[in-house]
Every structure is written in structure tokens, then in C-alpha cells.
Amino acid sequence: MEKLSCIIIDDEPLGKEVVESLVKDIPFLNLSASFNDPVHALTYLQENTVDILFSDIQMPKINGMELLNSLVNPPMVIFITAHRDFALDGFDAGVVDYLIKPVRFDRFLKAVNRAKERISMNTSPVIPQSNTDKIFVKSEGKLIKILLSEILYVEAQGDYLKIVIPSGDYSTQLTLKSMDEILSQPNFFRVQRSFILNLEAVRSINGNTVELTNGKSISIALNKKDELFALLGIK
């Protein structure tokens, strides 16, 4: 079996040693490097390719989320931290898993297997076309063509995205952040943490809830309401 390369970042020496020990107990992992300083790790990641990054979040100089967001082509990321507060932001950014210290081996192995599965499938699950009016989505082993104009909304659901069109919906492995970049067109808007909607599909707005043409109701994040109204031409 070909081994997966990984690195570890933790400013606490004991925390780093614990993760190093966990990695050594998994035969298909190869530890390429280990860092106490996240800045040195960032330099390494900019110059080298690795499959999996194990990282603490709360670190000096640059935290784990900032490091992840600064990478153009990030590896699979598993956060291992004593802090629960960043879990939602982590998953929103496409993190594979979020482990709370102290980490049990079985829980660590589950996260690593999830990363391994994603890597094995990682010939991009959504393929945008050069004319930007359609995408091909990998769903249930098939490539399915979806016109962007048909998309009513996109919803984050754990490790998957649900792309909804009038005739049905498709689940695919991709982060909402990546889909937001693909749908960087004036008629698409990220209305809250878990949803991107097609403005052409908006039927009505009631308070902080938008209703789409298929009857789906989606809550509007308070900090997004003014921008949504502006895009819809509502004064």
C-alpha cells in the first residue's frame, strides 16, 4: 500500500509528541515533518506537497484556521485541539475532522480513514466548464451535467454538498467554500453559513426567511440581509 505523507503542527511539545505517536501506529502514514512553529510549517507547506496536515488551532503568530486559509492547494486537514469553539468554522472551511484532546486512537484512526477516502476520490468532484454556464458533478459514480441557471440552491451537509435543481438534487464531496468560488456570479449569493442560493429562485422574503420557487425556506444570516436586499434591488 502506498503511504500517505503527513505533517504535524503543535506549539505544545507534549501535544506534538502524542500525535507523532498516533501517526507511527498507522502503517499507511508517513510522517514527513513535525513543527512547533506554525510559520516554519507554512513555509514547508508552500514548498512541499503533503497528503494530510494534523494541526492545533490556537497557536502563536498564526493560528490553524489562518494557516489553512493562506494555502492555495491545502492538504487534507485534521484539527487536533483542546478548544471546541472553532469546530463550525473548521468544517465550513473543508476540514476533514476536528478532534478534541485527549484523542483516543480509535477516533484518530476514523479521522485518518476519512481523509484517506477523500484522497482516493480526489479527482475534483465538481468540474466547472470553460464557458462557466455549466458544471459536471460527480455523484453516485456518474458525471452529471448541471446548468448553473438551473441551480436553486446549494446546501452543506457534513462531508457533502447537496446541489438542488427543479428536477431533483445531487450529493457530492466538496466544501461550500469551494462551491462559492465556482458560483462566483452575480446571481448567486451565500445567504448564511450552510446555503448558497440562486437569486433568480427567490419567490418571497418574510422577516429573516427567504422562500424559493420550489417552496424551500432558508433563514438569512443577520449580517447578510442588507447585502441580499441590495442584490435583489429591495430598498
PDB file of C-alpha atoms in Angstrom:
ATOM      1  CA  MET A   1       0.000   0.000   0.000  1.00  0.00           C
ATOM      2  CA  GLU A   2       1.327   3.432  -0.924  1.00  0.00           C
ATOM      3  CA  LYS A   3       1.828   5.551   2.162  1.00  0.00           C
ATOM      4  CA  LEU A   4       0.195   8.946   2.715  1.00  0.00           C
ATOM      5  CA  SER A   5       2.570  11.736   3.691  1.00  0.00           C
ATOM      6  CA  CYS A   6       1.646  13.931   6.633  1.00  0.00           C
ATOM      7  CA  ILE A   7       2.981  16.718   8.827  1.00  0.00           C
ATOM      8  CA  ILE A   8       2.143  17.799  12.383  1.00  0.00           C
ATOM      9  CA  ILE A   9       1.897  21.328  13.781  1.00  0.00           C
ATOM     10  CA  ASP A  10       1.503  21.927  17.512  1.00  0.00           C
ATOM     11  CA  ASP A  11       3.237  24.620  19.547  1.00  0.00           C
ATOM     12  CA  GLU A  12       2.991  22.418  22.668  1.00  0.00           C
ATOM     13  CA  PRO A  13       5.819  19.815  22.606  1.00  0.00           C
ATOM     14  CA  LEU A  14       3.780  17.218  24.505  1.00  0.00           C
ATOM     15  CA  GLY A  15       0.806  17.621  22.176  1.00  0.00           C
ATOM     16  CA  LYS A  16       3.087  17.193  19.160  1.00  0.00           C
ATOM     17  CA  GLU A  17       4.675  14.066  20.632  1.00  0.00           C
ATOM     18  CA  VAL A  18       1.272  12.492  21.263  1.00  0.00           C
ATOM     19  CA  VAL A  19       0.199  12.986  17.635  1.00  0.00           C
ATOM     20  CA  GLU A  20       3.573  11.687  16.410  1.00  0.00           C
ATOM     21  CA  SER A  21       2.959   8.512  18.421  1.00  0.00           C
ATOM     22  CA  LEU A  22      -0.536   8.116  16.946  1.00  0.00           C
ATOM     23  CA  VAL A  23       0.797   8.560  13.409  1.00  0.00           C
ATOM     24  CA  LYS A  24       3.512   5.934  13.930  1.00  0.00           C
ATOM     25  CA  ASP A  25       0.851   3.376  14.880  1.00  0.00           C
ATOM     26  CA  ILE A  26      -0.860   3.677  11.473  1.00  0.00           C
ATOM     27  CA  PRO A  27       1.056   1.680   8.818  1.00  0.00           C
ATOM     28  CA  PHE A  28      -0.081   3.695   5.790  1.00  0.00           C
ATOM     29  CA  LEU A  29       1.028   7.085   7.202  1.00  0.00           C
ATOM     30  CA  ASN A  30       4.493   8.533   6.665  1.00  0.00           C
ATOM     31  CA  LEU A  31       5.465  11.489   8.866  1.00  0.00           C
ATOM     32  CA  SER A  32       7.313  13.927   6.600  1.00  0.00           C
ATOM     33  CA  ALA A  33       7.904  16.668   9.178  1.00  0.00           C
ATOM     34  CA  SER A  34       6.799  17.929  12.572  1.00  0.00           C
ATOM     35  CA  PHE A  35       6.707  21.562  13.715  1.00  0.00           C
ATOM     36  CA  ASN A  36       6.313  23.594  16.902  1.00  0.00           C
ATOM     37  CA  ASP A  37       6.327  26.849  14.912  1.00  0.00           C
ATOM     38  CA  PRO A  38       3.367  27.304  12.515  1.00  0.00           C
ATOM     39  CA  VAL A  39       5.289  29.867  10.443  1.00  0.00           C
ATOM     40  CA  HIS A  40       8.013  27.322   9.679  1.00  0.00           C
ATOM     41  CA  ALA A  41       5.277  24.817   8.858  1.00  0.00           C
ATOM     42  CA  LEU A  42       3.651  27.286   6.464  1.00  0.00           C
ATOM     43  CA  THR A  43       6.947  27.741   4.642  1.00  0.00           C
ATOM     44  CA  TYR A  44       7.297  23.964   4.382  1.00  0.00           C
ATOM     45  CA  LEU A  45       3.762  23.583   3.003  1.00  0.00           C
ATOM     46  CA  GLN A  46       4.379  26.275   0.398  1.00  0.00           C
ATOM     47  CA  GLU A  47       7.408  24.347  -0.873  1.00  0.00           C
ATOM     48  CA  ASN A  48       6.296  20.732  -0.408  1.00  0.00           C
ATOM     49  CA  THR A  49       3.241  18.604  -1.128  1.00  0.00           C
ATOM     50  CA  VAL A  50       1.738  16.502   1.647  1.00  0.00           C
ATOM     51  CA  ASP A  51      -1.452  14.474   1.845  1.00  0.00           C
ATOM     52  CA  ILE A  52      -2.605  15.182   5.421  1.00  0.00           C
ATOM     53  CA  LEU A  53      -1.986  18.025   7.854  1.00  0.00           C
ATOM     54  CA  PHE A  54      -2.556  17.467  11.581  1.00  0.00           C
ATOM     55  CA  SER A  55      -2.694  20.849  13.285  1.00  0.00           C
ATOM     56  CA  ASP A  56      -3.558  22.562  16.526  1.00  0.00           C
ATOM     57  CA  ILE A  57      -5.679  25.701  16.132  1.00  0.00           C
ATOM     58  CA  GLN A  58      -4.673  28.068  18.936  1.00  0.00           C
ATOM     59  CA  MET A  59      -1.031  28.861  18.178  1.00  0.00           C
ATOM     60  CA  PRO A  60       1.168  31.986  18.304  1.00  0.00           C
ATOM     61  CA  LYS A  61       1.884  34.150  15.224  1.00  0.00           C
ATOM     62  CA  ILE A  62      -0.677  32.373  13.032  1.00  0.00           C
ATOM     63  CA  ASN A  63      -3.498  30.068  14.117  1.00  0.00           C
ATOM     64  CA  GLY A  64      -4.593  26.897  12.389  1.00  0.00           C
ATOM     65  CA  MET A  65      -7.520  28.461  10.519  1.00  0.00           C
ATOM     66  CA  GLU A  66      -5.366  31.346   9.269  1.00  0.00           C
ATOM     67  CA  LEU A  67      -2.719  28.889   8.112  1.00  0.00           C
ATOM     68  CA  LEU A  68      -5.308  26.789   6.283  1.00  0.00           C
ATOM     69  CA  ASN A  69      -6.851  29.822   4.580  1.00  0.00           C
ATOM     70  CA  SER A  70      -3.434  31.027   3.389  1.00  0.00           C
ATOM     71  CA  LEU A  71      -2.734  27.836   1.415  1.00  0.00           C
ATOM     72  CA  VAL A  72      -3.540  27.799  -2.304  1.00  0.00           C
ATOM     73  CA  ASN A  73      -3.741  23.999  -2.501  1.00  0.00           C
ATOM     74  CA  PRO A  74      -4.222  22.788   1.072  1.00  0.00           C
ATOM     75  CA  PRO A  75      -3.837  19.122   2.002  1.00  0.00           C
ATOM     76  CA  MET A  76      -6.490  17.205   3.891  1.00  0.00           C
ATOM     77  CA  VAL A  77      -6.652  18.900   7.300  1.00  0.00           C
ATOM     78  CA  ILE A  78      -7.436  17.306  10.657  1.00  0.00           C
ATOM     79  CA  PHE A  79      -7.510  19.736  13.576  1.00  0.00           C
ATOM     80  CA  ILE A  80      -6.473  18.350  16.965  1.00  0.00           C
ATOM     81  CA  THR A  81      -7.112  20.868  19.728  1.00  0.00           C
ATOM     82  CA  ALA A  82      -8.345  21.426  23.250  1.00  0.00           C
ATOM     83  CA  HIS A  83     -10.823  24.074  22.023  1.00  0.00           C
ATOM     84  CA  ARG A  84     -14.293  23.241  20.704  1.00  0.00           C
ATOM     85  CA  ASP A  85     -15.181  26.811  19.682  1.00  0.00           C
ATOM     86  CA  PHE A  86     -13.724  26.581  16.175  1.00  0.00           C
ATOM     87  CA  ALA A  87     -15.445  23.399  15.030  1.00  0.00           C
ATOM     88  CA  LEU A  88     -18.085  25.019  12.800  1.00  0.00           C
ATOM     89  CA  ASP A  89     -15.586  27.325  11.123  1.00  0.00           C
ATOM     90  CA  GLY A  90     -13.301  24.360  10.586  1.00  0.00           C
ATOM     91  CA  PHE A  91     -15.896  22.192   8.889  1.00  0.00           C
ATOM     92  CA  ASP A  92     -17.068  25.175   6.854  1.00  0.00           C
ATOM     93  CA  ALA A  93     -13.547  25.564   5.502  1.00  0.00           C
ATOM     94  CA  GLY A  94     -13.462  21.930   4.399  1.00  0.00           C
ATOM     95  CA  VAL A  95     -11.586  20.387   7.302  1.00  0.00           C
ATOM     96  CA  VAL A  96     -11.786  16.586   7.275  1.00  0.00           C
ATOM     97  CA  ASP A  97     -12.271  16.234  11.022  1.00  0.00           C
ATOM     98  CA  TYR A  98     -11.977  18.048  14.327  1.00  0.00           C
ATOM     99  CA  LEU A  99     -10.564  16.076  17.251  1.00  0.00           C
ATOM    100  CA  ILE A 100     -10.649  17.183  20.876  1.00  0.00           C
ATOM    101  CA  LYS A 101      -7.659  16.445  23.121  1.00  0.00           C
ATOM    102  CA  PRO A 102      -7.008  13.962  24.581  1.00  0.00           C
ATOM    103  CA  VAL A 103      -7.555  11.940  21.414  1.00  0.00           C
ATOM    104  CA  ARG A 104      -8.356   8.221  21.526  1.00  0.00           C
ATOM    105  CA  PHE A 105      -6.610   6.083  18.918  1.00  0.00           C
ATOM    106  CA  ASP A 106      -9.892   4.750  17.503  1.00  0.00           C
ATOM    107  CA  ARG A 107     -11.173   8.300  16.964  1.00  0.00           C
ATOM    108  CA  PHE A 108      -7.856   9.332  15.387  1.00  0.00           C
ATOM    109  CA  LEU A 109      -7.932   6.344  13.039  1.00  0.00           C
ATOM    110  CA  LYS A 110     -11.504   7.161  12.000  1.00  0.00           C
ATOM    111  CA  ALA A 111     -10.437  10.707  11.033  1.00  0.00           C
ATOM    112  CA  VAL A 112      -7.418   9.410   9.109  1.00  0.00           C
ATOM    113  CA  ASN A 113      -9.544   6.877   7.226  1.00  0.00           C
ATOM    114  CA  ARG A 114     -11.941   9.655   6.293  1.00  0.00           C
ATOM    115  CA  ALA A 115      -9.025  11.670   4.883  1.00  0.00           C
ATOM    116  CA  LYS A 116      -7.738   8.596   3.062  1.00  0.00           C
ATOM    117  CA  GLU A 117     -11.140   8.033   1.456  1.00  0.00           C
ATOM    118  CA  ARG A 118     -11.309  11.641   0.300  1.00  0.00           C
ATOM    119  CA  ILE A 119      -7.819  11.442  -1.167  1.00  0.00           C
ATOM    120  CA  SER A 120      -8.734   8.283  -3.095  1.00  0.00           C
ATOM    121  CA  MET A 121     -11.741  10.092  -4.584  1.00  0.00           C
ATOM    122  CA  ASN A 122      -9.997  13.386  -5.105  1.00  0.00           C
ATOM    123  CA  THR A 123     -10.245  13.929  -8.802  1.00  0.00           C
ATOM    124  CA  SER A 124     -12.304  17.041  -8.254  1.00  0.00           C
ATOM    125  CA  PRO A 125     -15.948  16.136  -7.523  1.00  0.00           C
ATOM    126  CA  VAL A 126     -17.160  19.244  -9.325  1.00  0.00           C
ATOM    127  CA  ILE A 127     -15.714  20.116 -12.737  1.00  0.00           C
ATOM    128  CA  PRO A 128     -16.536  23.649 -13.972  1.00  0.00           C
ATOM    129  CA  GLN A 129     -16.596  24.132 -17.738  1.00  0.00           C
ATOM    130  CA  SER A 130     -14.660  26.850 -19.532  1.00  0.00           C
ATOM    131  CA  ASN A 131     -17.782  28.708 -20.670  1.00  0.00           C
ATOM    132  CA  THR A 132     -18.907  28.868 -16.988  1.00  0.00           C
ATOM    133  CA  ASP A 133     -22.580  28.139 -17.743  1.00  0.00           C
ATOM    134  CA  LYS A 134     -22.477  24.546 -16.504  1.00  0.00           C
ATOM    135  CA  ILE A 135     -20.646  22.149 -14.216  1.00  0.00           C
ATOM    136  CA  PHE A 136     -20.204  18.385 -14.179  1.00  0.00           C
ATOM    137  CA  VAL A 137     -20.881  16.883 -10.753  1.00  0.00           C
ATOM    138  CA  LYS A 138     -19.558  13.504  -9.632  1.00  0.00           C
ATOM    139  CA  SER A 139     -22.477  11.847  -7.886  1.00  0.00           C
ATOM    140  CA  GLU A 140     -23.148   8.126  -7.332  1.00  0.00           C
ATOM    141  CA  GLY A 141     -20.283   7.170  -9.630  1.00  0.00           C
ATOM    142  CA  LYS A 142     -21.510   9.259 -12.576  1.00  0.00           C
ATOM    143  CA  LEU A 143     -20.632  12.641 -14.072  1.00  0.00           C
ATOM    144  CA  ILE A 144     -23.834  14.674 -14.242  1.00  0.00           C
ATOM    145  CA  LYS A 145     -24.127  17.916 -16.190  1.00  0.00           C
ATOM    146  CA  ILE A 146     -25.880  20.742 -14.347  1.00  0.00           C
ATOM    147  CA  LEU A 147     -26.586  24.128 -15.882  1.00  0.00           C
ATOM    148  CA  LEU A 148     -25.758  26.873 -13.390  1.00  0.00           C
ATOM    149  CA  SER A 149     -29.009  28.623 -14.262  1.00  0.00           C
ATOM    150  CA  GLU A 150     -30.899  25.503 -13.074  1.00  0.00           C
ATOM    151  CA  ILE A 151     -29.375  25.511  -9.582  1.00  0.00           C
ATOM    152  CA  LEU A 152     -31.903  26.680  -6.985  1.00  0.00           C
ATOM    153  CA  TYR A 153     -29.583  26.374  -4.000  1.00  0.00           C
ATOM    154  CA  VAL A 154     -26.584  24.525  -2.621  1.00  0.00           C
ATOM    155  CA  GLU A 155     -26.586  23.208   0.945  1.00  0.00           C
ATOM    156  CA  ALA A 156     -23.667  21.968   3.066  1.00  0.00           C
ATOM    157  CA  GLN A 157     -24.441  18.615   4.709  1.00  0.00           C
ATOM    158  CA  GLY A 158     -21.483  17.345   6.713  1.00  0.00           C
ATOM    159  CA  ASP A 159     -18.866  15.963   4.317  1.00  0.00           C
ATOM    160  CA  TYR A 160     -21.104  16.571   1.302  1.00  0.00           C
ATOM    161  CA  LEU A 161     -22.884  19.291  -0.627  1.00  0.00           C
ATOM    162  CA  LYS A 162     -26.446  18.944  -1.859  1.00  0.00           C
ATOM    163  CA  ILE A 163     -26.994  20.708  -5.179  1.00  0.00           C
ATOM    164  CA  VAL A 164     -30.716  21.255  -5.806  1.00  0.00           C
ATOM    165  CA  ILE A 165     -32.282  21.825  -9.217  1.00  0.00           C
ATOM    166  CA  PRO A 166     -36.019  21.738 -10.142  1.00  0.00           C
ATOM    167  CA  SER A 167     -35.868  18.090 -11.237  1.00  0.00           C
ATOM    168  CA  GLY A 168     -34.078  16.801  -8.132  1.00  0.00           C
ATOM    169  CA  ASP A 169     -30.861  17.030  -6.129  1.00  0.00           C
ATOM    170  CA  TYR A 170     -27.342  15.615  -6.192  1.00  0.00           C
ATOM    171  CA  SER A 171     -24.852  14.983  -3.366  1.00  0.00           C
ATOM    172  CA  THR A 172     -21.147  15.415  -3.986  1.00  0.00           C
ATOM    173  CA  GLN A 173     -17.979  15.759  -1.909  1.00  0.00           C
ATOM    174  CA  LEU A 174     -16.908  19.386  -1.940  1.00  0.00           C
ATOM    175  CA  THR A 175     -16.677  22.256   0.541  1.00  0.00           C
ATOM    176  CA  LEU A 176     -19.155  25.104   0.425  1.00  0.00           C
ATOM    177  CA  LYS A 177     -16.203  27.485   0.233  1.00  0.00           C
ATOM    178  CA  SER A 178     -15.004  25.831  -2.987  1.00  0.00           C
ATOM    179  CA  MET A 179     -18.511  25.848  -4.448  1.00  0.00           C
ATOM    180  CA  ASP A 180     -18.825  29.525  -3.561  1.00  0.00           C
ATOM    181  CA  GLU A 181     -15.776  30.184  -5.733  1.00  0.00           C
ATOM    182  CA  ILE A 182     -17.213  28.153  -8.614  1.00  0.00           C
ATOM    183  CA  LEU A 183     -20.515  30.046  -8.368  1.00  0.00           C
ATOM    184  CA  SER A 184     -18.819  33.462  -8.327  1.00  0.00           C
ATOM    185  CA  GLN A 185     -21.528  35.022 -10.468  1.00  0.00           C
ATOM    186  CA  PRO A 186     -23.858  37.965  -9.675  1.00  0.00           C
ATOM    187  CA  ASN A 187     -26.976  35.799  -9.384  1.00  0.00           C
ATOM    188  CA  PHE A 188     -25.550  33.505  -6.651  1.00  0.00           C
ATOM    189  CA  PHE A 189     -25.315  34.589  -3.037  1.00  0.00           C
ATOM    190  CA  ARG A 190     -24.184  32.865   0.155  1.00  0.00           C
ATOM    191  CA  VAL A 191     -27.086  33.766   2.383  1.00  0.00           C
ATOM    192  CA  GLN A 192     -25.752  32.034   5.520  1.00  0.00           C
ATOM    193  CA  ARG A 193     -23.159  29.505   6.696  1.00  0.00           C
ATOM    194  CA  SER A 194     -24.715  26.462   5.036  1.00  0.00           C
ATOM    195  CA  PHE A 195     -26.506  27.799   1.945  1.00  0.00           C
ATOM    196  CA  ILE A 196     -25.753  29.417  -1.402  1.00  0.00           C
ATOM    197  CA  LEU A 197     -28.880  30.398  -3.306  1.00  0.00           C
ATOM    198  CA  ASN A 198     -29.728  31.493  -6.821  1.00  0.00           C
ATOM    199  CA  LEU A 199     -31.252  34.977  -6.592  1.00  0.00           C
ATOM    200  CA  GLU A 200     -33.437  34.167  -9.607  1.00  0.00           C
ATOM    201  CA  ALA A 201     -35.056  31.423  -7.499  1.00  0.00           C
ATOM    202  CA  VAL A 202     -36.246  33.795  -4.750  1.00  0.00           C
ATOM    203  CA  ARG A 203     -40.028  33.910  -4.534  1.00  0.00           C
ATOM    204  CA  SER A 204     -40.578  35.907  -1.349  1.00  0.00           C
ATOM    205  CA  ILE A 205     -38.972  37.169   1.859  1.00  0.00           C
ATOM    206  CA  ASN A 206     -40.685  37.054   5.226  1.00  0.00           C
ATOM    207  CA  GLY A 207     -38.680  38.658   8.004  1.00  0.00           C
ATOM    208  CA  ASN A 208     -35.367  36.818   8.102  1.00  0.00           C
ATOM    209  CA  THR A 209     -36.508  33.947   5.900  1.00  0.00           C
ATOM    210  CA  VAL A 210     -36.320  33.674   2.124  1.00  0.00           C
ATOM    211  CA  GLU A 211     -38.649  31.322   0.242  1.00  0.00           C
ATOM    212  CA  LEU A 212     -37.543  29.851  -3.082  1.00  0.00           C
ATOM    213  CA  THR A 213     -39.630  28.880  -6.098  1.00  0.00           C
ATOM    214  CA  ASN A 214     -39.574  25.204  -5.066  1.00  0.00           C
ATOM    215  CA  GLY A 215     -41.045  26.063  -1.650  1.00  0.00           C
ATOM    216  CA  LYS A 216     -37.758  25.751   0.265  1.00  0.00           C
ATOM    217  CA  SER A 217     -37.404  28.247   3.139  1.00  0.00           C
ATOM    218  CA  ILE A 218     -33.904  29.363   4.160  1.00  0.00           C
ATOM    219  CA  SER A 219     -33.014  31.634   7.062  1.00  0.00           C
ATOM    220  CA  ILE A 220     -30.957  34.747   6.296  1.00  0.00           C
ATOM    221  CA  ALA A 221     -27.887  35.492   8.417  1.00  0.00           C
ATOM    222  CA  LEU A 222     -28.323  38.885  10.088  1.00  0.00           C
ATOM    223  CA  ASN A 223     -25.088  40.211   8.625  1.00  0.00           C
ATOM    224  CA  LYS A 224     -26.166  39.131   5.114  1.00  0.00           C
ATOM    225  CA  LYS A 225     -29.645  40.662   4.979  1.00  0.00           C
ATOM    226  CA  ASP A 226     -28.694  44.156   3.789  1.00  0.00           C
ATOM    227  CA  GLU A 227     -26.457  42.754   1.060  1.00  0.00           C
ATOM    228  CA  LEU A 228     -29.171  40.333  -0.067  1.00  0.00           C
ATOM    229  CA  PHE A 229     -31.724  43.126  -0.261  1.00  0.00           C
ATOM    230  CA  ALA A 230     -29.300  45.253  -2.275  1.00  0.00           C
ATOM    231  CA  LEU A 231     -28.674  42.443  -4.758  1.00  0.00           C
ATOM    232  CA  LEU A 232     -32.432  41.921  -5.132  1.00  0.00           C
ATOM    233  CA  GLY A 233     -32.995  45.652  -5.619  1.00  0.00           C
ATOM    234  CA  ILE A 234     -35.059  45.968  -2.439  1.00  0.00           C
ATOM    235  CA  LYS A 235     -34.826  49.359  -0.701  1.00  0.00           C
TER     236      LYS A 235
END
